[in-house]
Amino acid sequence: MTTPAAISVDARPYEFTFDPATTALVIIDMQRDFLEPGGFGESLGNDVSQLRSTIKPLEAVLAATRAAGLEVIHTREGHLPDLSDCPPSKLTRGRGDTHIGDPGPKGRILIRGEYGQDIIDELAPIDGEIVIDKPGKGAFYATAFGDVLIEKGIKSLVVAGVTTEVCVHTTVREANDRGYECLVLADCVGSYFPEFQRVALEMVAAQGGIFGWVAGSTDFLAALATAAPATASATTVLQPS
Ligand code: C5J
């Protein structure tokens, strides 16, 4: 039996300790629909350029995480082409000119299988990484995510992606209630609203880490540099249950 190799990251509210063998990098919804013009994010009236500062640091984290052999799980928010998994409230909310399922420059907005609903090129999944398609904000709702974590013996989640106060927060909160330790990488999560970004991160680490820990990607990378490399296999796409 091997001894768990605990690694400590300089984090708020105090150091985050994890074993790479039982830790997954979870990248939430880094999709064209949220990060590029003409997608869902823009249809809700957002300036999508606000999210793009996350890409570079997240690329570095993804590369180092892959090299260290941590489990990497990507999520994509999206719906079936017939919208049968989309709550009516989500379809109509916002009162914008375009809605989920409408045609856009990158395909039907937030519909699974469309170009715009897929992950941006910079962070494209590789063989061995799991992609969770989710109809909701949280990664656990109506997906196999929870079962995957249990099956792989994951105890800690390093969380990145967009948007900080919506799908990242919802997933971190869901994970908390299921007993997972979560580290949110501050510069690898993004919001369309700078004030929400700041407060959402504070909310994670406040009250002694009520939802988990927050660290910068450079601190995470420094800690990860002490871990040993490992192996990988084929990409698995898991549809909602
Ligand atoms: C939103 C998300 N903001 N991925 N989705 O609707 O945060």
Short mmCIF file of N, CA and C in Angstrom, two decimals, residues 1-75:
data_model
loop_
_atom_site.label_atom_id
_atom_site.label_comp_id
_atom_site.label_asym_id
_atom_site.label_seq_id
_atom_site.Cartn_x
_atom_site.Cartn_y
_atom_site.Cartn_z
N MET A 1 0.85 -1.20 0.00
CA MET A 1 0.00 0.00 0.00
C MET A 1 0.88 1.25 0.00
N THR A 2 0.52 2.23 -0.88
CA THR A 2 1.33 3.45 -0.95
C THR A 2 0.81 4.49 0.04
N THR A 3 1.72 5.29 0.56
CA THR A 3 1.35 6.36 1.49
C THR A 3 0.88 7.56 0.68
N PRO A 4 -0.29 8.14 1.01
CA PRO A 4 -0.75 9.31 0.27
C PRO A 4 0.30 10.42 0.31
N ALA A 5 0.57 11.01 -0.87
CA ALA A 5 1.56 12.09 -0.95
C ALA A 5 0.84 13.43 -0.82
N ALA A 6 0.71 13.92 0.38
CA ALA A 6 -0.02 15.17 0.61
C ALA A 6 0.80 16.36 0.16
N ILE A 7 0.14 17.26 -0.55
CA ILE A 7 0.78 18.48 -1.04
C ILE A 7 0.00 19.65 -0.45
N SER A 8 0.72 20.70 -0.07
CA SER A 8 0.05 21.88 0.51
C SER A 8 0.17 23.07 -0.43
N VAL A 9 -0.95 23.77 -0.60
CA VAL A 9 -0.98 24.99 -1.43
C VAL A 9 -1.23 26.18 -0.52
N ASP A 10 -0.47 27.24 -0.75
CA ASP A 10 -0.71 28.49 -0.03
C ASP A 10 -2.06 29.03 -0.49
N ALA A 11 -3.04 29.09 0.41
CA ALA A 11 -4.41 29.42 0.01
C ALA A 11 -5.11 30.22 1.10
N ARG A 12 -6.30 30.72 0.77
CA ARG A 12 -7.16 31.35 1.77
C ARG A 12 -8.28 30.38 2.11
N PRO A 13 -8.73 30.20 3.36
CA PRO A 13 -8.31 30.96 4.54
C PRO A 13 -7.05 30.39 5.18
N TYR A 14 -6.61 29.21 4.76
CA TYR A 14 -5.35 28.63 5.23
C TYR A 14 -4.93 27.60 4.20
N GLU A 15 -3.78 26.94 4.39
CA GLU A 15 -3.25 26.07 3.34
C GLU A 15 -4.24 24.94 3.00
N PHE A 16 -4.26 24.65 1.70
CA PHE A 16 -5.11 23.57 1.18
C PHE A 16 -4.21 22.36 0.95
N THR A 17 -4.56 21.25 1.56
CA THR A 17 -3.72 20.05 1.45
C THR A 17 -4.46 18.99 0.64
N PHE A 18 -3.76 18.41 -0.34
CA PHE A 18 -4.42 17.40 -1.17
C PHE A 18 -3.44 16.31 -1.59
N ASP A 19 -4.01 15.14 -1.89
CA ASP A 19 -3.24 14.04 -2.44
C ASP A 19 -3.55 13.99 -3.94
N PRO A 20 -2.55 14.16 -4.81
CA PRO A 20 -2.82 14.16 -6.26
C PRO A 20 -3.58 12.92 -6.74
N ALA A 21 -3.39 11.79 -6.07
CA ALA A 21 -4.04 10.55 -6.50
C ALA A 21 -5.55 10.58 -6.28
N THR A 22 -6.00 11.45 -5.38
CA THR A 22 -7.45 11.51 -5.09
C THR A 22 -8.01 12.91 -5.37
N THR A 23 -7.36 13.60 -6.30
CA THR A 23 -7.77 14.97 -6.61
C THR A 23 -8.06 15.09 -8.10
N ALA A 24 -9.13 15.80 -8.44
CA ALA A 24 -9.46 16.05 -9.85
C ALA A 24 -9.44 17.54 -10.12
N LEU A 25 -8.93 17.90 -11.30
CA LEU A 25 -9.10 19.26 -11.80
C LEU A 25 -10.45 19.28 -12.51
N VAL A 26 -11.35 20.15 -12.07
CA VAL A 26 -12.67 20.24 -12.69
C VAL A 26 -12.77 21.59 -13.41
N ILE A 27 -12.90 21.53 -14.72
CA ILE A 27 -12.96 22.75 -15.52
C ILE A 27 -14.40 22.95 -15.97
N ILE A 28 -15.00 23.99 -15.43
CA ILE A 28 -16.43 24.22 -15.64
C ILE A 28 -16.69 25.08 -16.88
N ASP A 29 -17.38 24.53 -17.85
CA ASP A 29 -18.05 25.29 -18.93
C ASP A 29 -17.18 26.30 -19.68
N MET A 30 -15.94 25.93 -19.96
CA MET A 30 -15.08 26.84 -20.76
C MET A 30 -15.47 26.67 -22.23
N GLN A 31 -16.70 27.04 -22.54
CA GLN A 31 -17.30 26.81 -23.85
C GLN A 31 -17.32 28.10 -24.67
N ARG A 32 -17.32 27.91 -25.98
CA ARG A 32 -17.44 29.09 -26.88
C ARG A 32 -18.71 29.87 -26.55
N ASP A 33 -19.76 29.17 -26.16
CA ASP A 33 -21.03 29.83 -25.86
C ASP A 33 -20.91 30.87 -24.74
N PHE A 34 -19.90 30.72 -23.88
CA PHE A 34 -19.72 31.68 -22.78
C PHE A 34 -18.56 32.64 -23.05
N LEU A 35 -17.57 32.20 -23.83
CA LEU A 35 -16.33 32.98 -23.96
C LEU A 35 -16.17 33.70 -25.29
N GLU A 36 -17.05 33.38 -26.25
CA GLU A 36 -16.90 33.99 -27.58
C GLU A 36 -18.18 34.72 -27.96
N PRO A 37 -18.06 35.71 -28.83
CA PRO A 37 -19.26 36.46 -29.26
C PRO A 37 -20.25 35.56 -29.99
N GLY A 38 -21.53 35.90 -29.89
CA GLY A 38 -22.58 35.18 -30.63
C GLY A 38 -23.15 33.99 -29.89
N GLY A 39 -22.71 33.76 -28.65
CA GLY A 39 -23.19 32.60 -27.91
C GLY A 39 -24.19 32.95 -26.82
N PHE A 40 -24.34 32.01 -25.88
CA PHE A 40 -25.32 32.17 -24.81
C PHE A 40 -24.99 33.37 -23.92
N GLY A 41 -23.70 33.49 -23.55
CA GLY A 41 -23.30 34.59 -22.66
C GLY A 41 -23.67 35.94 -23.24
N GLU A 42 -23.36 36.10 -24.51
CA GLU A 42 -23.67 37.39 -25.14
C GLU A 42 -25.18 37.57 -25.29
N SER A 43 -25.91 36.49 -25.52
CA SER A 43 -27.37 36.60 -25.68
C SER A 43 -28.03 37.11 -24.39
N LEU A 44 -27.33 36.93 -23.27
CA LEU A 44 -27.86 37.44 -21.99
C LEU A 44 -27.40 38.87 -21.73
N GLY A 45 -26.73 39.46 -22.70
CA GLY A 45 -26.33 40.87 -22.58
C GLY A 45 -24.95 41.07 -21.97
N ASN A 46 -24.14 40.01 -21.92
CA ASN A 46 -22.83 40.11 -21.27
C ASN A 46 -21.71 40.47 -22.25
N ASP A 47 -20.66 41.08 -21.70
CA ASP A 47 -19.43 41.34 -22.45
C ASP A 47 -18.53 40.12 -22.25
N VAL A 48 -18.48 39.26 -23.27
CA VAL A 48 -17.79 37.97 -23.12
C VAL A 48 -16.27 38.13 -22.97
N SER A 49 -15.74 39.29 -23.35
CA SER A 49 -14.28 39.48 -23.20
C SER A 49 -13.87 39.46 -21.73
N GLN A 50 -14.83 39.69 -20.84
CA GLN A 50 -14.54 39.69 -19.39
C GLN A 50 -14.00 38.34 -18.91
N LEU A 51 -14.34 37.28 -19.63
CA LEU A 51 -13.96 35.94 -19.16
C LEU A 51 -12.62 35.47 -19.70
N ARG A 52 -12.09 36.16 -20.70
CA ARG A 52 -10.97 35.61 -21.46
C ARG A 52 -9.63 35.63 -20.71
N SER A 53 -9.55 36.42 -19.64
CA SER A 53 -8.30 36.45 -18.86
C SER A 53 -8.06 35.12 -18.14
N THR A 54 -9.08 34.28 -18.07
CA THR A 54 -8.91 32.98 -17.40
C THR A 54 -8.16 31.98 -18.27
N ILE A 55 -8.14 32.23 -19.58
CA ILE A 55 -7.66 31.18 -20.50
C ILE A 55 -6.18 30.86 -20.30
N LYS A 56 -5.34 31.89 -20.30
CA LYS A 56 -3.89 31.65 -20.20
C LYS A 56 -3.51 30.92 -18.91
N PRO A 57 -3.91 31.46 -17.73
CA PRO A 57 -3.53 30.72 -16.51
C PRO A 57 -4.11 29.31 -16.46
N LEU A 58 -5.30 29.15 -17.02
CA LEU A 58 -5.91 27.82 -17.00
C LEU A 58 -5.19 26.85 -17.94
N GLU A 59 -4.70 27.37 -19.04
CA GLU A 59 -3.89 26.53 -19.95
C GLU A 59 -2.67 25.98 -19.20
N ALA A 60 -2.02 26.85 -18.41
CA ALA A 60 -0.83 26.43 -17.66
C ALA A 60 -1.20 25.39 -16.60
N VAL A 61 -2.32 25.62 -15.92
CA VAL A 61 -2.78 24.68 -14.89
C VAL A 61 -3.13 23.33 -15.53
N LEU A 62 -3.82 23.38 -16.66
CA LEU A 62 -4.21 22.14 -17.33
C LEU A 62 -2.98 21.34 -17.76
N ALA A 63 -2.00 22.02 -18.32
CA ALA A 63 -0.78 21.33 -18.76
C ALA A 63 -0.06 20.69 -17.58
N ALA A 64 0.08 21.42 -16.49
CA ALA A 64 0.79 20.90 -15.32
C ALA A 64 0.01 19.77 -14.65
N THR A 65 -1.31 19.91 -14.64
CA THR A 65 -2.16 18.90 -14.02
C THR A 65 -2.09 17.59 -14.82
N ARG A 66 -2.11 17.74 -16.15
CA ARG A 66 -1.97 16.55 -17.00
C ARG A 66 -0.62 15.88 -16.75
N ALA A 67 0.43 16.68 -16.68
CA ALA A 67 1.78 16.13 -16.49
C ALA A 67 1.90 15.43 -15.15
N ALA A 68 1.19 15.94 -14.15
CA ALA A 68 1.27 15.35 -12.81
C ALA A 68 0.35 14.14 -12.67
N GLY A 69 -0.50 13.90 -13.69
CA GLY A 69 -1.35 12.71 -13.69
C GLY A 69 -2.62 12.82 -12.88
N LEU A 70 -3.04 14.04 -12.55
CA LEU A 70 -4.32 14.19 -11.84
C LEU A 70 -5.46 13.91 -12.82
N GLU A 71 -6.57 13.48 -12.28
CA GLU A 71 -7.78 13.31 -13.08
C GLU A 71 -8.22 14.68 -13.58
N VAL A 72 -8.61 14.77 -14.86
CA VAL A 72 -9.12 16.05 -15.39
C VAL A 72 -10.55 15.80 -15.88
N ILE A 73 -11.47 16.62 -15.38
CA ILE A 73 -12.88 16.49 -15.78
C ILE A 73 -13.36 17.85 -16.30
N HIS A 74 -13.91 17.84 -17.51
CA HIS A 74 -14.46 19.05 -18.10
C HIS A 74 -15.99 18.98 -18.02
N THR A 75 -16.63 20.12 -17.85
CA THR A 75 -18.10 20.13 -17.98
C THR A 75 -18.50 21.07 -19.11
#
